[in-house]
Amino acid sequence: DGKYSGSLNCQRISCGPAPTPAHTTGCNGKSLEFHAKCTARCEAGWTGGTPQADFECQADKSFSGSLTCQKVSCGPSPSPPHTTGCGDEKLFQEKCSATCDTGYTAGKKVQEFECKADKTYSGSLQCVPVSCGNAPVPDHVVAPGSGCKNMVYPHTCTMTCDDCYSGPAARTANSLEYACVPTDGDDKNGHFDPGTKEALQCVAVSCGPSPTVPPHATVVQTAPYQPWSGEKTCSEQPAN
């Protein structure tokens, strides 16, 4: 009857679930047919050679495209002044713990810094010197202008025996340095070394016996065991 027998109905082949590379979103295992595609992107905190990649179903039922995601780097981790424990490079979700150095303190002893998806670090730590307060002031000393007050680590303060006074070693130990140092087992307070004012004992110097009183003179005043401050005045001369 002049007609052809038979029929053919062609449909697109299916490539099955699209690839879902680790740490990506966008394709999530979707089933795709020939020429269909999906776009995969690295998750927050991860990066690839390109920010995204298309996966397309091919005639041989394979997919074109590839994407490998790796953790982003936040660069060197924070290393606040007077701390140890951080400073090296960290990748997304990696952490380091910073601790105040000996002699310094903060509201918390240890602070964690974590690399975040936006390439910044969480956490903060500010370490300040421990305080020793006012240094013990021995008697008969001259203190610096600060008076050795409100001292913090690692400050030092030198006190010197006042004029007319000396240390017990006869003017060979007339001064002493007081240092603010950390206290074992106390993260907030320091102490002084030496810790007592008796560490420097200033005693009145002695000039020894008063000079021989010259003839026709009288002693107005003497100060035993201190620099001799007496004055000798000649008595009225007899009339010729």
mmCIF file of C-alpha atoms in Angstrom, residues 37-190:
data_model
loop_
_atom_site.group_PDB
_atom_site.id
_atom_site.type_symbol
_atom_site.label_atom_id
_atom_site.label_comp_id
_atom_site.label_asym_id
_atom_site.label_seq_id
_atom_site.Cartn_x
_atom_site.Cartn_y
_atom_site.Cartn_z
ATOM 1 C CA LYS A 37 23.875 20.289 33.438
ATOM 2 C CA CYS A 38 24.185 21.435 37.015
ATOM 3 C CA THR A 39 26.577 23.885 38.674
ATOM 4 C CA ALA A 40 28.566 22.851 41.740
ATOM 5 C CA ARG A 41 30.144 25.401 44.098
ATOM 6 C CA CYS A 42 32.552 24.993 47.003
ATOM 7 C CA GLU A 43 30.979 25.347 50.425
ATOM 8 C CA ALA A 44 31.874 28.294 52.659
ATOM 9 C CA GLY A 45 35.381 27.819 54.003
ATOM 10 C CA TRP A 46 36.473 25.811 50.995
ATOM 11 C CA THR A 47 37.945 26.839 47.655
ATOM 12 C CA GLY A 48 38.898 25.235 44.322
ATOM 13 C CA GLY A 49 40.909 26.192 41.262
ATOM 14 C CA THR A 50 37.700 27.939 40.120
ATOM 15 C CA PRO A 51 34.826 29.087 42.353
ATOM 16 C CA GLN A 52 32.396 26.761 40.551
ATOM 17 C CA ALA A 53 32.150 24.124 37.822
ATOM 18 C CA ASP A 54 29.423 22.832 35.443
ATOM 19 C CA PHE A 55 28.753 19.103 35.181
ATOM 20 C CA GLU A 56 27.048 18.145 31.869
ATOM 21 C CA CYS A 57 25.613 14.786 30.853
ATOM 22 C CA GLN A 58 27.485 13.449 27.775
ATOM 23 C CA ALA A 59 26.357 11.092 25.023
ATOM 24 C CA ASP A 60 28.405 8.283 26.547
ATOM 25 C CA LYS A 61 26.526 8.729 29.827
ATOM 26 C CA SER A 62 29.500 10.315 31.535
ATOM 27 C CA PHE A 63 29.745 13.817 32.979
ATOM 28 C CA SER A 64 32.054 16.583 31.898
ATOM 29 C CA GLY A 65 33.570 18.916 34.472
ATOM 30 C CA SER A 66 35.512 18.562 37.704
ATOM 31 C CA LEU A 67 35.862 20.478 40.958
ATOM 32 C CA THR A 68 38.146 19.818 43.914
ATOM 33 C CA CYS A 69 37.608 21.941 47.029
ATOM 34 C CA GLN A 70 40.229 22.559 49.680
ATOM 35 C CA LYS A 71 40.132 24.458 52.952
ATOM 36 C CA VAL A 72 40.790 28.197 52.726
ATOM 37 C CA SER A 73 43.785 29.607 54.578
ATOM 38 C CA CYS A 74 43.439 32.381 57.145
ATOM 39 C CA GLY A 75 47.158 33.116 57.034
ATOM 40 C CA PRO A 76 49.245 33.452 60.221
ATOM 41 C CA SER A 77 47.176 33.046 63.371
ATOM 42 C CA PRO A 78 47.066 35.970 65.823
ATOM 43 C CA SER A 79 50.038 36.349 68.129
ATOM 44 C CA PRO A 80 49.087 39.146 70.572
ATOM 45 C CA PRO A 81 51.912 40.858 72.500
ATOM 46 C CA HIS A 82 53.256 38.901 75.487
ATOM 47 C CA THR A 83 51.694 35.571 74.401
ATOM 48 C CA THR A 84 52.913 32.195 73.173
ATOM 49 C CA GLY A 85 51.197 29.353 71.332
ATOM 50 C CA CYS A 86 49.998 30.896 68.057
ATOM 51 C CA GLY A 87 51.432 32.701 65.049
ATOM 52 C CA ASP A 88 51.557 29.877 62.490
ATOM 53 C CA GLU A 89 49.265 29.473 59.467
ATOM 54 C CA LYS A 90 45.862 27.867 60.035
ATOM 55 C CA LEU A 91 43.285 26.502 57.586
ATOM 56 C CA PHE A 92 39.495 26.633 57.899
ATOM 57 C CA GLN A 93 38.282 25.187 61.231
ATOM 58 C CA GLU A 94 41.815 24.766 62.581
ATOM 59 C CA LYS A 95 42.606 26.272 65.990
ATOM 60 C CA CYS A 96 45.513 27.359 68.151
ATOM 61 C CA SER A 97 45.658 28.270 71.829
ATOM 62 C CA ALA A 98 47.448 31.424 72.999
ATOM 63 C CA THR A 99 48.633 31.830 76.594
ATOM 64 C CA CYS A 100 49.900 34.924 78.377
ATOM 65 C CA ASP A 101 53.641 34.918 79.039
ATOM 66 C CA THR A 102 54.930 34.710 82.599
ATOM 67 C CA GLY A 103 54.464 38.083 84.264
ATOM 68 C CA TYR A 104 51.371 38.967 82.238
ATOM 69 C CA THR A 105 47.690 38.342 82.829
ATOM 70 C CA ALA A 106 44.291 38.599 81.122
ATOM 71 C CA GLY A 107 40.647 37.922 81.910
ATOM 72 C CA LYS A 108 41.205 34.344 80.763
ATOM 73 C CA LYS A 109 44.391 32.331 80.987
ATOM 74 C CA VAL A 110 44.090 30.680 77.556
ATOM 75 C CA GLN A 111 42.336 31.888 74.403
ATOM 76 C CA GLU A 112 41.524 29.792 71.334
ATOM 77 C CA PHE A 113 41.789 31.365 67.893
ATOM 78 C CA GLU A 114 39.864 29.554 65.119
ATOM 79 C CA CYS A 115 40.129 30.082 61.359
ATOM 80 C CA LYS A 116 36.685 30.998 59.999
ATOM 81 C CA ALA A 117 35.127 30.618 56.549
ATOM 82 C CA ASP A 118 35.673 34.314 55.759
ATOM 83 C CA LYS A 119 39.432 33.894 56.336
ATOM 84 C CA THR A 120 39.394 35.769 59.646
ATOM 85 C CA TYR A 121 40.059 34.485 63.146
ATOM 86 C CA SER A 122 37.676 34.301 66.068
ATOM 87 C CA GLY A 123 38.890 35.146 69.568
ATOM 88 C CA SER A 124 40.901 37.925 71.202
ATOM 89 C CA LEU A 125 43.452 38.116 74.002
ATOM 90 C CA GLN A 126 45.068 41.145 75.633
ATOM 91 C CA CYS A 127 47.743 40.366 78.191
ATOM 92 C CA VAL A 128 48.748 43.102 80.642
ATOM 93 C CA PRO A 129 51.600 43.117 83.187
ATOM 94 C CA VAL A 130 50.864 41.806 86.679
ATOM 95 C CA SER A 131 50.789 44.526 89.326
ATOM 96 C CA CYS A 132 52.969 44.741 92.414
ATOM 97 C CA GLY A 133 51.502 47.967 93.803
ATOM 98 C CA ASN A 134 53.790 50.239 95.822
ATOM 99 C CA ALA A 135 57.321 49.158 96.674
ATOM 100 C CA PRO A 136 58.266 48.937 100.369
ATOM 101 C CA VAL A 137 60.091 52.160 101.273
ATOM 102 C CA PRO A 138 62.864 51.826 103.877
ATOM 103 C CA ASP A 139 63.521 54.636 106.338
ATOM 104 C CA HIS A 140 65.922 57.416 105.380
ATOM 105 C CA VAL A 141 65.964 56.809 101.626
ATOM 106 C CA VAL A 142 65.580 58.880 98.511
ATOM 107 C CA ALA A 143 63.108 57.328 96.054
ATOM 108 C CA PRO A 144 62.768 58.275 92.376
ATOM 109 C CA GLY A 145 60.198 60.833 91.324
ATOM 110 C CA SER A 146 57.569 58.118 90.968
ATOM 111 C CA GLY A 147 58.130 57.135 94.560
ATOM 112 C CA CYS A 148 58.275 53.510 93.376
ATOM 113 C CA LYS A 149 54.472 53.438 93.292
ATOM 114 C CA ASN A 150 51.994 51.495 91.135
ATOM 115 C CA MET A 151 54.738 49.295 89.755
ATOM 116 C CA VAL A 152 54.040 46.530 87.246
ATOM 117 C CA TYR A 153 56.174 43.732 85.807
ATOM 118 C CA PRO A 154 59.012 44.065 84.779
ATOM 119 C CA HIS A 155 59.618 47.533 86.252
ATOM 120 C CA THR A 156 62.407 48.162 88.725
ATOM 121 C CA CYS A 157 63.003 50.945 91.208
ATOM 122 C CA THR A 158 66.295 51.911 92.848
ATOM 123 C CA MET A 159 66.251 53.465 96.317
ATOM 124 C CA THR A 160 69.294 55.232 97.732
ATOM 125 C CA CYS A 161 70.166 56.136 101.287
ATOM 126 C CA ASP A 162 69.520 59.792 102.031
ATOM 127 C CA ASP A 163 72.343 62.248 102.716
ATOM 128 C CA CYS A 164 73.937 61.593 106.090
ATOM 129 C CA TYR A 165 72.884 57.931 105.937
ATOM 130 C CA SER A 166 74.514 54.850 104.498
ATOM 131 C CA GLY A 167 74.040 51.136 104.228
ATOM 132 C CA PRO A 168 75.553 48.878 106.855
ATOM 133 C CA ALA A 169 78.628 48.270 104.705
ATOM 134 C CA ALA A 170 79.946 51.780 105.235
ATOM 135 C CA ARG A 171 78.851 53.403 101.993
ATOM 136 C CA THR A 172 79.375 50.315 99.847
ATOM 137 C CA ALA A 173 75.673 49.354 99.925
ATOM 138 C CA ASN A 174 73.926 52.721 99.821
ATOM 139 C CA SER A 175 71.298 51.731 97.247
ATOM 140 C CA LEU A 176 69.117 48.758 96.381
ATOM 141 C CA GLU A 177 67.037 47.857 93.346
ATOM 142 C CA TYR A 178 63.500 46.637 93.948
ATOM 143 C CA ALA A 179 62.053 44.582 91.066
ATOM 144 C CA CYS A 180 58.393 43.729 90.381
ATOM 145 C CA VAL A 181 58.392 39.991 89.584
ATOM 146 C CA PRO A 182 55.677 37.337 88.940
ATOM 147 C CA THR A 183 54.336 35.265 91.830
ATOM 148 C CA ASP A 184 54.196 31.497 91.384
ATOM 149 C CA GLY A 185 50.629 30.237 91.383
ATOM 150 C CA ASP A 186 49.126 33.737 91.054
ATOM 151 C CA ASP A 187 48.197 34.840 87.519
ATOM 152 C CA LYS A 188 47.190 38.365 88.486
ATOM 153 C CA ASN A 189 49.533 39.688 91.181
ATOM 154 C CA GLY A 190 53.280 40.038 91.413
#
